[in-house]
Every structure is written in C-alpha cells, then in structure tokens.
Amino acid sequence: MSTDTIHESTDGESSLISWETWDGIKHTEWFVSLSAVLFVLLFSYAFGRAPVVSDLLRGYHGLAITVLIWSIFALGFNLLLGQTGLLSFGHAMFFGTASYASALFAIHVYNDPLVVILVGMLAAIVLGVIAALLLLRLHTVYFSIVALAIAQFLYFLAREPLVEITKGINGLDVPRVPLLGLVDLEHEYGGLLGMLVVNNLYLFVGVFFVAVVAFITRVRKSPYGLIFKAIRENETRTAFVGLNVWRYKFAAFMLSAAIVGLAGGLMAVNTQFAGVERLYWSVSGDIVVMAVLGGLGTIAGPVIGTFVFFYFKGIVNGFPTLGNYWLLLLALSFTTVVWVYPDGIWGMITDFTAALRDPKALLAKTKRRLAGLSPLGDSTGGDR
Amino acid sequence: MSIDGIVGFLFIALSVASLYLLVSVGLSIVFGSLKYVNMAHGVLYLGGAYIGLLIASSEQYGGLLSEFGQVGLDWGFVPALVLTPLVIFAVGVVMERFIAKPFYERDLLDQLLVTFGILIAAQELVAIVFGRTGTIYPRPDWLTGAISLPVIGTPPGMSAASTIRVLVVTLTLVLIVAIFAFFKYTDYGLAVRAGTEDSEMTQMLGIRVGRPFLLIFAVGSAYAGLAGVLGGSLFNVTSGIGMEIIIPSLVIVIMGGVGSLRGTVIGALLAGLFFATATELVPSMTRASIYLLAILVLTIRPSGIFPSTEIGQ
C-alpha cells in the first residue's frame, strides 16, 4: 500500500490531497489504531460531558465504559461471523465463563485486575477448545443452534447444580484492588486528562480496546486472515486449494473466544460482579443484534452497533413515553437491517459518503428514483 | 418405585415430550421440506398461549391493557383448545406469505437472523400490551386432580396420573398420527414430498407447490398454537415463553436429524425421558438435561439421529 504518492485530482477539484490518497491512508493499520486511540480519548467526553453534544445524548461516563467493553465483545464475535462466516448463537458461554473464572480467581486465589483478566481469557480459551471439537463439525444453522445449546447448558448448570461455586442468581462479588498493587483504578484525574478519561478504569479498558482493534486489524490484513475470508466465501473451494479448513476455522474460533473472554474478564473487573445472567441466551442474542445492526465484517460496525444498542438500553429507556418501546424499536430496526440492508449502519454511512463523493451518480440515481424507475445496481448485500 | 410412581413418571416424561413435539413438528417440517429455519415459530406458541388465555378466561393484565380491567371472553378451557389453533392457523398463513416466502431463496443464516429479530420484537410487543408478569391458566374442575388409568399388569388395581398430562399426551398422539397420515396418504402430502425432492421439476409437472407448502406451514403453526394453550396450562404464561420453547425445540429438531419427522419424534421422547429422569434423580439438573442430551447425541452423531437431508453441508 503506497500512500506517499499524491495524485493530482482529476475531477476538476484543485485540492492538495486527493481522494485516492485518503483511501490509501484510510485502510492502513496505523490509521485504524490511531482512530481507535482518538475514539477512546474523545468518546466518553463527547458522550458524557461535552457542552452541547452530551446534552443531546444525555450520556454518562459509566455507560461509556460499558460500551467499550461490549465493543470488545462485539469485535470478537464479529471476527467469527463477519470474517469467517460462522454465526454462533452462544457466545455468551465465553463471556459468562470468563466472568466467573475471573471472579473465582479473584476471590479464592489472587486478586489483581490484570491477572484476573488473563485468567478469564484462559478459561474462555479452554472452553473454546472443548466447544470447537463439537461445533466445528457442524455447518450454518446447526453450528448456531448447537452453540446456543452449549451456552444454555452452561447457564442452567451454573444456575442450579453448581450453586455452591457460582452462588446461583446472587452471583459473586469481586473486591476492587489497585492494578499491580500500585495504580488505583478509581483514581480520578484533574485537568485535560480528567476531562477526557475521568478515571483509570476507563483508561484501563481503553488500552485493551485499542489493543483488540489493532490486533483484529492485523489479523484482517494478514494472509492468514484472508484465509478466514476465503472460508466465508466458499469453504469447499478453500479446501480444494489445499488448505486445511478445519485448522483455520479452529484458529478463528479460538481468537474469537479469547477476545470475548477478555471482555468477560473486564466486565467482572468493571462491575465488581459476576453473575449467571451473563451466560443466558439474551446475551448471545444482544451481541448478534449489535454486530449485525452496526455492520458485519468491519471494525467500526460492531462498535457503532454496540453504541446504538446501549444508547437505546441505557438512555432511550429512560425517556417518558418512548422508553417503554426501546427494545421493540431495536428489534424492529435489527429485523429491517437484516431484511433489506445487510451491510448495517456502517454500510449505510459508507454508501452515503461514497454517493456524496460522486455527485453525478447520485444525481442520476435521484433522477431515476424520481422518474419512478428502480435504481440500477441495487445492492443485494451480496458481499457478506 | 411403585406402579403409581412409574406411571406418574411416564406421564411427566410423555407430557413434556408432547409439548416439545407439538412445537418441533412444525419446525421440523418447515426446516426439512422448505429449507427454512424459523425462529419466529416461537411467536406462534406465544400467540397461542395468550389467545387461549383471552378465550378461556378474563384476567387483569398489566402493560397497556391495565386500564381496561378484566380482559377476555371467559368461555372456558375447551373453546380455547378448539379455537386457538384455528386463529394461529390463520396467523401461520400470514407468516408464510409475508415472512417466510421472501426468504426461501436466501441464506439460512439470514433466515435465522430475521426470524430471531421478529421473535424478539413480538415478545416485546406482548410484554408491552400484556405486561411483564406471568399469568396462570384457570383450570376447570375436570382437569385438576388425577385420573384413573387401567395399567397393564396390575389386574384389578388402577393407577393414577394427572388429568391434564393425560389430555396433553392423548391429544399429541392423535395429532402426530394425523400429520404422518397426511404426509403418507394425501395428494397434498405427496406434493410436499415431491416439492422437497425437486421443486422445479414438480412445478414443471403442473403441480403448484406453493399451496401445499402454505398448508403444511399453517398446520405446523396451528400445532404450535395448540401447544401454547397446553403448555400454558402446565406452566405459567409470560411474554418470554416463545424463546424458552423455541430453543429446546430447535435443539430437538437438530438432534433428531433435520428433514426426518421420525427423528423429531424420537428426539422429543428422549428429551422428555431425560427431563423426567433428571427430575427424579438430580432435580437441580432438570433444566440443563435436554441440552446435555443434545450435546451427547451430537457428539456421537453430528448430523443427528436420523440424518436424511443434507442442508448446509
């Protein structure tokens, strides 16, 4: 990807930097990582404390942390569905198991946020290996439903038979301790940093978020990640090329499990609690809704989807009349997206900007629309 | 275990199996023949439960209906049992035409996602209209208590089983035999089977496969609606029951082998037996038992007990 050649724009605009350069930059890894850093720094501020915007959004800092953690979850889920084309309807199993593992380790063995999160990830990886052996023999819907069955099994297992360990529906409390014994997560900053990130907890989660984004971008750009895409497009053909499909599916599954495990561990540290409801099917369902609503197979999509979901759940929920209907609206939007616009919200945004960039085509399209003809080249969402 | 205990145990197993079966049958046929995976089938069960409730009794609901006081026709249990499947049959017709049909040609995963969204939306709608608290079916006198059954091998002795469970099992038995007969001996069933084999060729022979498909979809829907009434009278009714029933039912269909009605029946029976055994021996494992069973079965046989069609493989 050469980004250092600046083309003269040919469409009559005399700008120094042309669209081609921007397109080159847009897809580089460092740009994505930098965007993630900027997003983390500005998100909580814009959402919770910026002068005009936050009044409109009515957000708050705590919700910003939740959105970041669930974004990690959605990104991990998307690695499996968006990249490899495997729809798991049971990803709550990794989230909940990692949460429990973190909490149990913190209570019974040793409590340090970093160590605890690593233990959560490890637990998710171990579960991932077991689940993969059963699941990866199955295809499409079979895979989805059996993943759901495993998650439900763990949910009911944690709820009743293992009540001694998990404390059933009361859950486990995780005491909060300083990071590495030095850094207090509750510590609030002053000045500009305080304005942007408020406290160490946000920063702590934010670092993981950026790391996950950078890692997933790395995977997506690598030849290894391209094989995931090949499997999504046509598994049989990938096998004919001579690649061991099972191995790559297994790798994708494990990466996904580890990232979701990370989110589960972070959740236990963030809420100081691990409960059985994190294994329930609704968690798996929510994450599917988030990823699909935002836009599959992208980095920005799942994050936007997560934000929209929690915006409805945390804020629209509190509105006087509309609040009663938040989940209904969300479910209907989700259904509509799957039905007519599989690229999701992020797909809409990119399509819109692309249309803005090419005003002539947009004009022609609008004219055709007005003339009552269907626009040419209707996207049927075939690039999933 | 005494003979009473054994009969009671059997009827718990069979009644649970029956409920799952009534829901799974429609799912299995639609999934096997029409290659359509329908999570919105749970909406039909949920709708059946609430429509049955509206017909059978008049209750004070929460949600938007809270202002209207007692809502319902209060006709009793039997009219609910007869009328609900008819109403849900019509709902099934609408569902097939407007939700399922546009998706027959699309990806299985798209179908799963869309129907999942519809199920969530429908559950939420029910929660908004009827409130989020559970309701219990009022049982008529003749359905409470136990019924005496002549048991083979206990000459003059009679054994007891709960009436409602006997009713559920008997009804299911009749209906399952009916659907098997429909498939085997009627022209419509033949058309569906032919359409499953090769819908293009069937259409070229001048058979309209659209209508048989629609009929079989709606019949499966009516079964699910009836299951809603029966399930509602065994357990309580909340807005979340659609999802609660659809997960085990889908698991049963996959465990039995997609496209095989026989497999679905065996799967449901196994699930019921597992459920009842767990209730007897390890009560805490009751809810987890069916998933454990599915995991075990699919570990041994990845394509189910009776694999017949090759969907998505």
XYZ file of C-alpha atoms in Angstrom:
697
model
C 0.000 0.000 0.000
C 1.826 3.078 -1.121
C 0.356 6.125 0.427
C 3.145 8.569 -0.287
C 2.210 9.351 -3.850
C -0.171 12.220 -4.091
C -2.231 12.082 -7.238
C -3.489 15.221 -8.769
C -7.208 15.017 -8.592
C -8.741 14.708 -11.995
C -12.303 15.650 -11.335
C -11.729 19.386 -11.502
C -11.174 19.879 -7.784
C -7.856 21.558 -7.059
C -7.265 20.011 -3.678
C -3.793 19.183 -2.475
C -4.804 15.813 -1.163
C -6.943 13.722 -3.426
C -9.459 11.030 -2.623
C -7.053 8.304 -3.671
C -4.567 9.346 -1.022
C -7.270 9.399 1.597
C -8.424 5.960 0.520
C -4.861 4.736 0.832
C -4.488 6.210 4.292
C -7.908 5.053 5.411
C -7.000 1.423 5.094
C -3.593 1.459 6.713
C -3.205 -0.264 10.040
C -1.712 2.686 11.862
C -4.624 4.850 10.823
C -7.121 2.379 12.237
C -5.198 2.121 15.502
C -4.866 5.888 15.733
C -8.596 6.256 15.149
C -9.202 3.787 17.953
C -6.993 5.816 20.297
C -8.756 9.043 19.357
C -12.117 7.363 19.736
C -11.275 6.178 23.248
C -9.986 9.621 24.232
C -12.957 11.541 22.872
C -15.827 9.094 23.270
C -16.530 9.435 26.971
C -16.096 13.218 26.796
C -18.391 13.645 23.806
C -20.894 11.188 25.231
C -20.965 12.341 28.811
C -19.531 15.776 29.316
C -19.122 17.810 26.131
C -21.070 21.091 26.217
C -23.772 20.692 23.566
C -23.424 17.124 22.300
C -23.749 15.442 25.665
C -26.879 17.414 26.481
C -28.399 15.988 23.354
C -27.114 12.480 24.027
C -27.644 12.509 27.798
C -24.844 10.001 28.203
C -22.698 9.359 31.251
C -19.238 8.036 31.951
C -20.226 4.657 33.360
C -22.154 3.793 30.227
C -19.137 4.756 28.119
C -17.057 2.107 29.910
C -19.795 -0.472 29.371
C -19.951 0.388 25.672
C -16.182 -0.052 25.324
C -16.223 -3.477 26.974
C -19.167 -4.693 24.935
C -17.476 -3.335 21.824
C -14.570 -5.669 22.533
C -17.134 -8.471 22.855
C -18.797 -7.478 19.579
C -15.452 -7.253 17.784
C -14.561 -10.742 18.970
C -17.938 -12.048 17.857
C -17.580 -10.302 14.525
C -14.227 -11.978 13.919
C -16.171 -15.215 13.751
C -19.291 -14.079 11.889
C -18.050 -11.186 9.770
C -14.695 -12.691 8.871
C -15.194 -16.425 8.852
C -18.931 -16.622 8.295
C -19.710 -18.703 11.370
C -22.750 -17.448 13.252
C -22.523 -18.514 16.865
C -25.708 -18.014 18.823
C -23.981 -18.982 22.035
C -21.160 -16.549 22.522
C -22.469 -15.796 25.980
C -20.704 -19.004 27.027
C -17.306 -17.355 26.712
C -18.443 -14.077 28.201
C -20.062 -15.661 31.237
C -17.417 -18.318 31.790
C -14.600 -15.783 31.647
C -16.503 -13.546 34.033
C -16.931 -16.379 36.503
C -13.336 -17.546 36.150
C -12.093 -14.009 36.823
C -14.312 -13.590 39.841
C -13.483 -17.001 41.301
C -9.773 -16.457 40.818
C -10.001 -13.037 42.439
C -11.891 -14.415 45.418
C -10.067 -17.688 46.037
C -6.550 -17.291 44.650
C -5.154 -13.879 43.932
C -6.762 -10.581 43.095
C -5.173 -8.220 40.623
C -7.125 -6.771 37.698
C -4.568 -7.732 35.075
C -4.013 -11.285 36.329
C -7.724 -11.800 36.811
C -8.490 -10.775 33.238
C -5.805 -13.085 31.903
C -7.345 -15.937 33.872
C -10.719 -15.096 32.344
C -9.215 -15.235 28.876
C -7.560 -18.536 29.664
C -10.854 -20.008 30.841
C -12.538 -18.879 27.635
C -9.748 -20.469 25.599
C -10.079 -23.787 27.422
C -13.840 -23.759 26.908
C -13.249 -22.758 23.292
C -11.135 -25.839 22.658
C -13.832 -28.124 24.058
C -16.663 -26.359 22.245
C -14.748 -26.246 18.967
C -14.332 -30.012 18.902
C -18.102 -30.399 18.907
C -19.114 -27.322 16.945
C -16.702 -27.190 14.052
C -18.080 -30.399 12.586
C -21.398 -28.632 12.060
C -22.447 -26.119 9.441
C -24.508 -22.927 9.231
C -27.649 -23.127 11.344
C -26.565 -26.347 13.044
C -23.482 -24.571 14.306
C -25.556 -21.630 15.557
C -28.160 -23.673 17.388
C -25.759 -26.140 18.978
C -23.606 -23.242 20.167
C -26.767 -21.877 21.746
C -27.451 -25.274 23.318
C -23.994 -25.378 24.885
C -24.410 -21.855 26.269
C -27.842 -22.691 27.694
C -26.452 -25.872 29.224
C -23.747 -23.879 30.997
C -26.330 -21.324 32.103
C -28.564 -23.890 33.774
C -25.509 -25.687 35.119
C -24.257 -22.513 36.757
C -27.695 -21.637 37.987
C -28.597 -24.752 39.914
C -26.160 -27.685 40.195
C -23.089 -25.504 40.684
C -24.798 -23.116 43.055
C -22.128 -23.778 45.702
C -19.476 -22.302 43.423
C -21.374 -19.664 41.469
C -23.798 -18.555 44.180
C -26.587 -19.027 41.613
C -28.684 -15.983 40.867
C -26.994 -13.870 43.541
C -23.651 -14.012 41.768
C -20.158 -13.333 43.034
C -18.723 -10.090 44.263
C -15.225 -9.135 43.174
C -13.437 -6.749 45.522
C -11.640 -3.925 43.732
C -7.884 -3.761 44.227
C -5.234 -1.485 42.729
C -3.645 -2.553 39.460
C -0.330 -4.346 40.143
C -0.705 -3.078 43.680
C 0.176 0.443 42.574
C -2.441 2.025 40.376
C -5.825 2.749 41.838
C -8.490 2.172 39.207
C -10.901 4.529 40.924
C -8.369 7.356 40.828
C -9.814 10.425 39.136
C -7.644 12.811 37.177
C -7.788 16.554 37.021
C -7.114 18.899 34.123
C -7.413 17.884 30.492
C -6.880 14.178 31.155
C -9.616 14.296 33.753
C -11.898 15.920 31.263
C -11.218 13.237 28.666
C -10.941 9.972 30.553
C -12.082 10.814 34.124
C -10.529 7.825 35.825
C -8.047 4.995 35.497
C -10.719 2.385 34.961
C -11.725 3.968 31.667
C -8.098 4.237 30.645
C -7.505 0.601 31.583
C -10.435 -0.605 29.479
C -9.491 1.808 26.694
C -5.985 0.348 26.412
C -7.479 -3.111 25.930
C -9.934 -1.758 23.399
C -7.173 -0.199 21.298
C -5.101 -3.370 21.580
C -8.015 -5.501 20.376
C -8.723 -3.168 17.467
C -5.053 -3.175 16.466
C -4.866 -6.955 16.775
C -8.003 -7.589 14.729
C -6.816 -5.187 12.050
C -3.526 -7.071 11.983
C -5.351 -10.358 11.532
C -7.610 -8.943 8.835
C -4.707 -7.564 6.838
C -2.578 -10.671 7.115
C -2.591 -13.539 4.619
C -3.786 -15.687 7.498
C -6.878 -13.541 7.931
C -7.542 -13.611 4.211
C -7.964 -17.356 4.507
C -10.762 -16.741 7.015
C -12.450 -14.672 4.349
C -11.914 -17.385 1.786
C -13.649 -19.855 4.086
C -16.554 -17.463 4.474
C -16.910 -17.068 0.735
C -16.594 -20.706 -0.217
C -15.497 -23.389 2.165
C -15.391 -26.203 -0.360
C -13.222 -24.288 -2.757
C -10.868 -23.289 0.026
C -10.451 -26.946 0.835
C -9.783 -27.729 -2.843
C -6.975 -25.196 -2.908
C -5.308 -27.423 -0.382
C -5.836 -25.510 2.811
C -6.813 -27.277 5.980
C -10.156 -25.592 6.555
C -10.739 -27.060 9.985
C -7.463 -25.663 11.247
C -8.305 -22.132 10.167
C -11.837 -22.339 11.491
C -10.413 -23.558 14.772
C -7.984 -20.638 14.831
C -10.751 -18.126 14.159
C -12.917 -19.728 16.803
C -10.145 -19.601 19.387
C -9.243 -15.987 18.615
C -12.875 -15.064 18.942
C -13.200 -16.968 22.217
C -10.103 -15.300 23.643
C -11.267 -11.783 22.772
C -14.737 -12.434 24.175
C -13.062 -13.904 27.260
C -11.131 -10.673 27.635
C -14.397 -8.746 27.531
C -15.871 -11.086 30.149
C -12.899 -10.570 32.458
C -13.070 -6.806 32.006
C -16.767 -6.895 32.787
C -16.101 -8.689 36.071
C -13.494 -6.064 36.999
C -15.678 -3.170 35.873
C -18.884 -4.163 37.664
C -17.080 -5.964 40.542
C -19.584 -8.735 39.984
C -20.019 -11.972 38.053
C -23.470 -13.417 37.640
C -25.306 -16.190 35.899
C -27.221 -13.893 33.550
C -24.030 -13.370 31.536
C -24.431 -16.924 30.278
C -28.068 -16.511 29.292
C -29.231 -16.637 25.667
C -30.215 -12.982 25.735
C -26.543 -12.016 25.983
C -25.790 -14.088 22.885
C -28.794 -12.520 21.191
C -27.788 -8.995 22.164
C -24.330 -9.413 20.717
C -25.759 -10.743 17.461
C -28.046 -7.712 17.302
C -25.164 -5.318 17.995
C -22.812 -6.757 15.401
C -25.411 -7.113 12.654
C -27.022 -3.742 13.306
C -23.670 -1.964 13.156
C -22.368 -3.773 10.119
C -20.587 -7.090 9.833
C -17.036 -7.640 8.766
C -15.824 -4.191 9.700
C -14.112 -2.642 12.712
C -16.370 0.375 13.063
C -19.590 -1.570 12.556
C -19.696 -3.580 15.782
C -18.618 -0.548 17.800
C -21.391 1.585 16.323
C -23.868 -1.243 16.813
C -22.866 -1.595 20.456
C -23.198 2.117 20.981
C -26.662 2.206 19.411
C -27.760 -0.782 21.466
C -26.647 0.693 24.773
C -27.930 4.070 23.800
C -31.378 2.525 23.497
C -30.974 0.358 26.567
C -29.405 2.919 28.846
C -30.820 6.216 27.714
C -33.851 5.905 25.445
C -35.138 3.526 28.102
C -35.431 6.484 30.449
C -37.462 8.683 28.108
C -41.047 9.308 29.238
C -43.262 7.582 26.632
C -40.718 6.239 24.192
C -38.819 4.443 26.950
C -41.388 1.684 27.104
C -40.710 0.783 23.478
C -36.912 0.808 23.367
C -36.425 -2.920 22.846
C -39.262 -3.143 20.346
C -37.728 -0.353 18.277
C -34.340 -2.002 18.480
C -35.673 -5.412 17.455
C -37.575 -3.901 14.542
C -34.502 -1.973 13.367
C -32.471 -5.143 13.574
C -35.025 -7.091 11.554
C -35.196 -4.338 8.954
C -31.409 -4.255 8.649
C -31.173 -7.990 8.075
C -34.120 -7.917 5.692
C -33.201 -5.070 3.399
C -29.757 -3.749 4.288
C -27.332 -6.450 5.362
C -24.413 -4.035 5.496
C -25.806 -2.384 8.614
C -25.458 1.168 9.842
C -21.790 1.440 8.936
C -22.612 0.208 5.451
C -25.219 2.953 5.154
C -22.678 5.562 6.212
C -20.025 4.390 3.771
C -22.550 4.152 0.947
C -23.760 7.638 1.720
C -20.277 9.152 1.751
C -19.438 7.317 -1.450
C -22.538 8.818 -3.010
C -21.584 12.274 -1.794
C -18.197 11.846 -3.342
C -19.691 11.097 -6.702
C -22.358 13.758 -7.053
C -23.087 12.954 -10.676
C -24.022 9.364 -9.971
C -26.084 10.478 -7.013
C -27.893 12.997 -9.148
C -28.570 10.421 -11.821
C -29.792 7.958 -9.238
C -32.096 10.516 -7.686
C -33.450 11.429 -11.100
C -34.113 7.785 -11.842
C -35.796 7.389 -8.484
C -37.971 10.393 -9.152
C -38.783 9.049 -12.569
C -40.126 6.014 -10.786
C -37.563 3.620 -12.116
C -35.674 1.355 -9.824
C -32.053 2.398 -9.371
C -29.580 0.321 -11.276
C -27.167 -1.893 -9.459
C -29.348 -2.437 -6.445
C -27.126 -3.834 -3.751
C -28.496 -7.083 -2.509
C -25.903 -7.242 0.199
C -24.064 -9.940 -1.668
C -20.697 -9.046 -0.185
C -21.291 -10.613 3.160
C -40.723 -47.124 42.660
C -44.305 -48.255 42.968
C -46.519 -48.714 39.958
C -48.100 -45.350 40.752
C -44.700 -43.759 40.742
C -43.793 -45.328 37.429
C -46.986 -44.183 35.725
C -46.613 -40.704 37.139
C -43.026 -40.611 35.939
C -44.007 -41.810 32.473
C -46.685 -39.179 32.147
C -44.343 -36.399 33.203
C -41.879 -37.618 30.576
C -44.545 -38.005 27.902
C -46.270 -34.697 28.557
C -43.010 -32.753 28.366
C -42.106 -34.690 25.227
C -45.564 -33.930 23.790
C -45.220 -30.197 24.256
C -41.799 -30.138 22.653
C -43.086 -32.379 19.899
C -46.078 -30.205 19.028
C -43.749 -27.238 18.598
C -40.942 -29.197 16.933
C -43.149 -30.871 14.326
C -43.892 -27.625 12.511
C -40.286 -26.540 12.804
C -39.039 -29.866 11.535
C -41.341 -29.962 8.505
C -40.624 -26.384 7.531
C -36.911 -26.834 8.069
C -36.783 -30.194 6.333
C -39.105 -29.596 3.385
C -38.969 -25.890 2.765
C -35.336 -25.418 3.842
C -36.490 -22.609 6.047
C -35.297 -22.222 9.617
C -37.956 -20.417 11.552
C -37.245 -18.975 14.968
C -40.464 -16.986 14.657
C -42.206 -20.306 15.283
C -41.882 -19.301 18.923
C -44.223 -16.388 18.190
C -46.935 -18.918 17.336
C -46.547 -20.716 20.649
C -46.564 -17.409 22.488
C -49.570 -16.196 20.495
C -51.363 -19.475 21.140
C -50.828 -19.160 24.867
C -52.161 -15.604 25.030
C -55.054 -16.072 22.602
C -56.057 -19.182 24.523
C -55.900 -17.171 27.710
C -58.116 -14.454 26.227
C -60.674 -17.046 25.136
C -60.575 -19.213 28.240
C -60.763 -16.640 30.970
C -60.847 -12.980 31.768
C -57.877 -11.647 33.630
C -56.437 -8.416 34.889
C -53.294 -7.756 32.830
C -50.513 -5.256 33.250
C -48.995 -3.210 30.436
C -51.260 -1.274 28.098
C -54.265 -3.434 28.999
C -54.074 -2.492 32.658
C -56.594 0.317 32.177
C -59.294 -1.970 30.810
C -59.832 -4.021 33.935
C -60.705 -7.647 33.256
C -59.950 -8.567 29.661
C -61.060 -11.794 27.981
C -64.053 -13.779 26.756
C -64.222 -16.200 29.681
C -65.632 -19.066 27.617
C -63.689 -21.779 29.336
C -60.865 -24.147 28.518
C -62.383 -26.340 25.792
C -63.327 -23.487 23.416
C -59.805 -22.160 23.848
C -58.417 -25.546 22.948
C -60.549 -25.671 19.784
C -60.432 -22.055 18.628
C -56.803 -21.146 19.299
C -55.326 -23.497 16.679
C -57.750 -22.041 14.118
C -56.645 -18.488 14.882
C -52.972 -19.468 14.836
C -53.545 -21.346 11.583
C -54.540 -18.003 10.043
C -51.517 -16.346 11.626
C -49.391 -19.095 10.101
C -50.838 -18.393 6.646
C -49.941 -14.720 7.004
C -46.488 -15.591 8.312
C -45.741 -17.917 5.412
C -46.817 -15.408 2.798
C -45.162 -12.312 4.201
C -42.225 -13.513 6.261
C -41.164 -16.958 5.103
C -41.810 -16.798 1.372
C -39.475 -13.865 0.584
C -36.714 -15.774 2.353
C -36.983 -19.242 0.827
C -34.240 -18.459 -1.634
C -31.985 -16.694 0.810
C -29.191 -17.823 3.036
C -30.075 -19.981 6.066
C -28.260 -17.576 8.358
C -30.311 -14.641 7.053
C -33.463 -16.603 7.796
C -32.262 -17.349 11.299
C -31.391 -13.725 11.979
C -34.599 -12.252 10.575
C -36.855 -14.681 12.393
C -34.880 -14.119 15.577
C -35.484 -10.384 15.241
C -39.186 -10.987 14.642
C -39.415 -13.215 17.700
C -37.741 -10.634 19.934
C -39.984 -7.881 18.567
C -43.119 -9.994 19.065
C -42.173 -10.903 22.628
C -41.559 -7.279 23.409
C -44.895 -6.313 21.880
C -46.676 -8.883 24.052
C -44.802 -7.604 27.096
C -45.875 -4.033 26.333
C -49.514 -4.976 25.776
C -49.989 -7.630 28.464
C -47.352 -6.619 30.986
C -44.290 -8.493 32.150
C -45.755 -10.575 34.936
C -46.826 -14.160 34.413
C -50.403 -15.374 34.241
C -51.739 -18.826 35.073
C -54.452 -20.633 33.140
C -57.553 -21.235 35.179
C -58.146 -24.984 35.048
C -61.672 -26.327 35.015
C -62.560 -28.832 37.721
C -62.361 -31.871 35.484
C -58.754 -31.072 34.618
C -57.456 -30.820 38.153
C -56.533 -33.867 40.122
C -55.752 -37.329 38.898
C -57.360 -39.719 36.510
C -57.511 -43.466 36.936
C -55.822 -45.469 34.249
C -56.020 -49.167 33.726
C -52.430 -50.291 33.765
C -51.306 -53.420 32.040
C -50.090 -55.942 34.540
C -51.940 -54.592 37.534
C -55.104 -56.626 37.306
C -57.767 -55.078 39.478
C -55.573 -52.223 40.577
C -55.754 -48.841 38.929
C -53.041 -46.289 38.731
C -53.228 -42.531 38.826
C -51.852 -39.871 36.537
C -52.646 -36.201 36.437
C -55.581 -35.456 34.126
C -54.050 -32.515 32.299
C -50.994 -34.588 31.426
C -53.130 -37.431 30.114
C -55.034 -34.942 27.970
C -51.821 -33.448 26.586
C -50.350 -36.830 25.726
C -53.536 -38.160 24.104
C -54.077 -35.069 22.001
C -50.472 -35.080 20.840
C -50.625 -38.731 19.927
C -53.708 -38.176 17.751
C -52.234 -35.111 16.075
C -48.889 -36.716 15.322
C -50.596 -39.731 13.772
C -52.693 -37.284 11.725
C -49.693 -35.442 10.354
C -47.915 -38.676 9.491
C -51.020 -39.838 7.651
C -51.276 -36.506 5.887
C -47.789 -36.913 4.556
C -48.145 -40.502 3.576
C -51.659 -40.824 2.182
C -52.876 -37.487 0.806
C -52.121 -35.820 -2.510
C -51.109 -32.667 -0.716
C -48.602 -34.586 1.363
C -47.307 -36.173 -1.815
C -46.930 -32.751 -3.421
C -44.973 -31.512 -0.431
C -42.707 -34.537 -0.553
C -42.197 -34.080 -4.280
C -41.541 -30.387 -3.833
C -38.951 -31.249 -1.235
C -37.183 -33.596 -3.615
C -37.151 -31.215 -6.576
C -39.468 -28.236 -6.509
C -38.607 -27.080 -10.031
C -39.474 -30.419 -11.621
C -42.648 -30.669 -9.584
C -43.761 -27.297 -10.848
C -42.983 -28.307 -14.410
C -45.352 -31.233 -13.983
C -48.066 -28.712 -13.343
C -48.273 -29.133 -9.596
C -48.459 -25.911 -7.663
C -46.126 -26.495 -4.778
C -46.865 -23.074 -3.279
C -50.209 -24.081 -1.860
C -49.194 -27.385 -0.253
C -46.220 -25.608 1.275
C -48.514 -22.925 2.638
C -50.881 -25.533 4.047
C -48.160 -27.538 5.746
C -46.661 -24.370 7.199
C -50.029 -23.320 8.604
C -50.763 -26.780 10.014
C -47.412 -26.725 11.797
C -48.326 -23.277 13.091
C -51.677 -24.494 14.403
C -49.900 -27.284 16.273
C -47.603 -24.742 17.873
C -50.621 -22.627 18.819
C -52.282 -25.618 20.454
C -49.020 -26.349 22.261
C -49.215 -22.791 23.569
C -52.585 -23.476 25.195
C -51.474 -26.815 26.632
C -48.105 -25.512 27.752
C -49.781 -22.511 29.291
C -51.961 -24.758 31.386
C -48.980 -26.827 32.545
C -46.594 -23.968 33.239
C -47.273 -20.284 33.611
C -47.542 -17.800 30.774
C -45.144 -14.876 30.377
C -44.018 -12.840 27.411
C -40.735 -14.777 27.304
C -42.124 -18.265 26.673
C -41.684 -18.061 22.912
C -37.916 -18.050 23.202
C -37.976 -20.510 26.089
C -39.769 -23.121 23.993
C -38.060 -22.435 20.675
C -34.528 -23.117 21.909
C -35.205 -26.674 23.117
C -37.423 -27.313 20.086
C -34.741 -26.272 17.623
C -32.253 -28.367 19.542
C -34.626 -31.356 19.345
C -35.098 -30.920 15.588
C -31.346 -30.830 15.029
C -30.760 -33.702 17.428
C -33.356 -35.857 15.662
C -31.932 -35.071 12.265
C -33.327 -32.334 10.061
C -35.845 -33.485 7.488
C -36.816 -36.564 9.419
C -40.142 -36.485 11.243
C -39.303 -39.790 12.848
C -36.125 -38.303 14.212
C -38.025 -35.361 15.685
C -40.445 -37.709 17.458
C -37.599 -39.818 18.863
C -35.710 -36.692 19.856
C -38.687 -35.257 21.725
C -39.323 -38.552 23.505
C -35.686 -38.778 24.563
C -35.798 -35.196 25.801
C -38.936 -35.927 27.826
C -37.401 -39.050 29.323
C -34.214 -37.207 30.206
C -36.265 -34.420 31.744
C -38.312 -36.783 33.899
C -35.279 -38.843 34.927
C -33.430 -35.716 35.975
C -36.477 -34.576 37.927
C -36.459 -37.892 39.801
C -32.738 -38.295 40.406
C -30.979 -34.899 40.232
C -33.663 -32.204 40.433
C -31.130 -29.412 40.006
C -30.176 -30.738 36.573
C -33.762 -30.703 35.237
C -33.447 -27.627 33.023
C -29.937 -28.461 31.854
C -30.787 -32.076 30.998
C -32.113 -31.556 27.478
C -29.030 -29.596 26.415
C -26.771 -32.194 27.932
C -28.643 -34.844 25.964
C -28.289 -32.857 22.748
C -24.576 -32.334 23.308
C -24.091 -36.056 23.948
C -26.124 -37.122 20.907
C -24.445 -34.656 18.568
C -21.002 -35.614 19.805
C -21.717 -39.197 18.819
C -23.727 -38.386 15.683
C -23.007 -34.916 14.310
C -25.859 -34.977 11.819
C -28.492 -36.190 14.258
C -30.205 -39.470 14.999
C -31.840 -39.916 11.580
C -29.909 -37.771 9.143
C -31.870 -37.645 5.901
C -31.364 -34.402 4.073
C -28.174 -32.551 3.507
C -28.868 -28.969 4.413
C -25.950 -26.627 4.529
C -23.433 -29.404 4.318
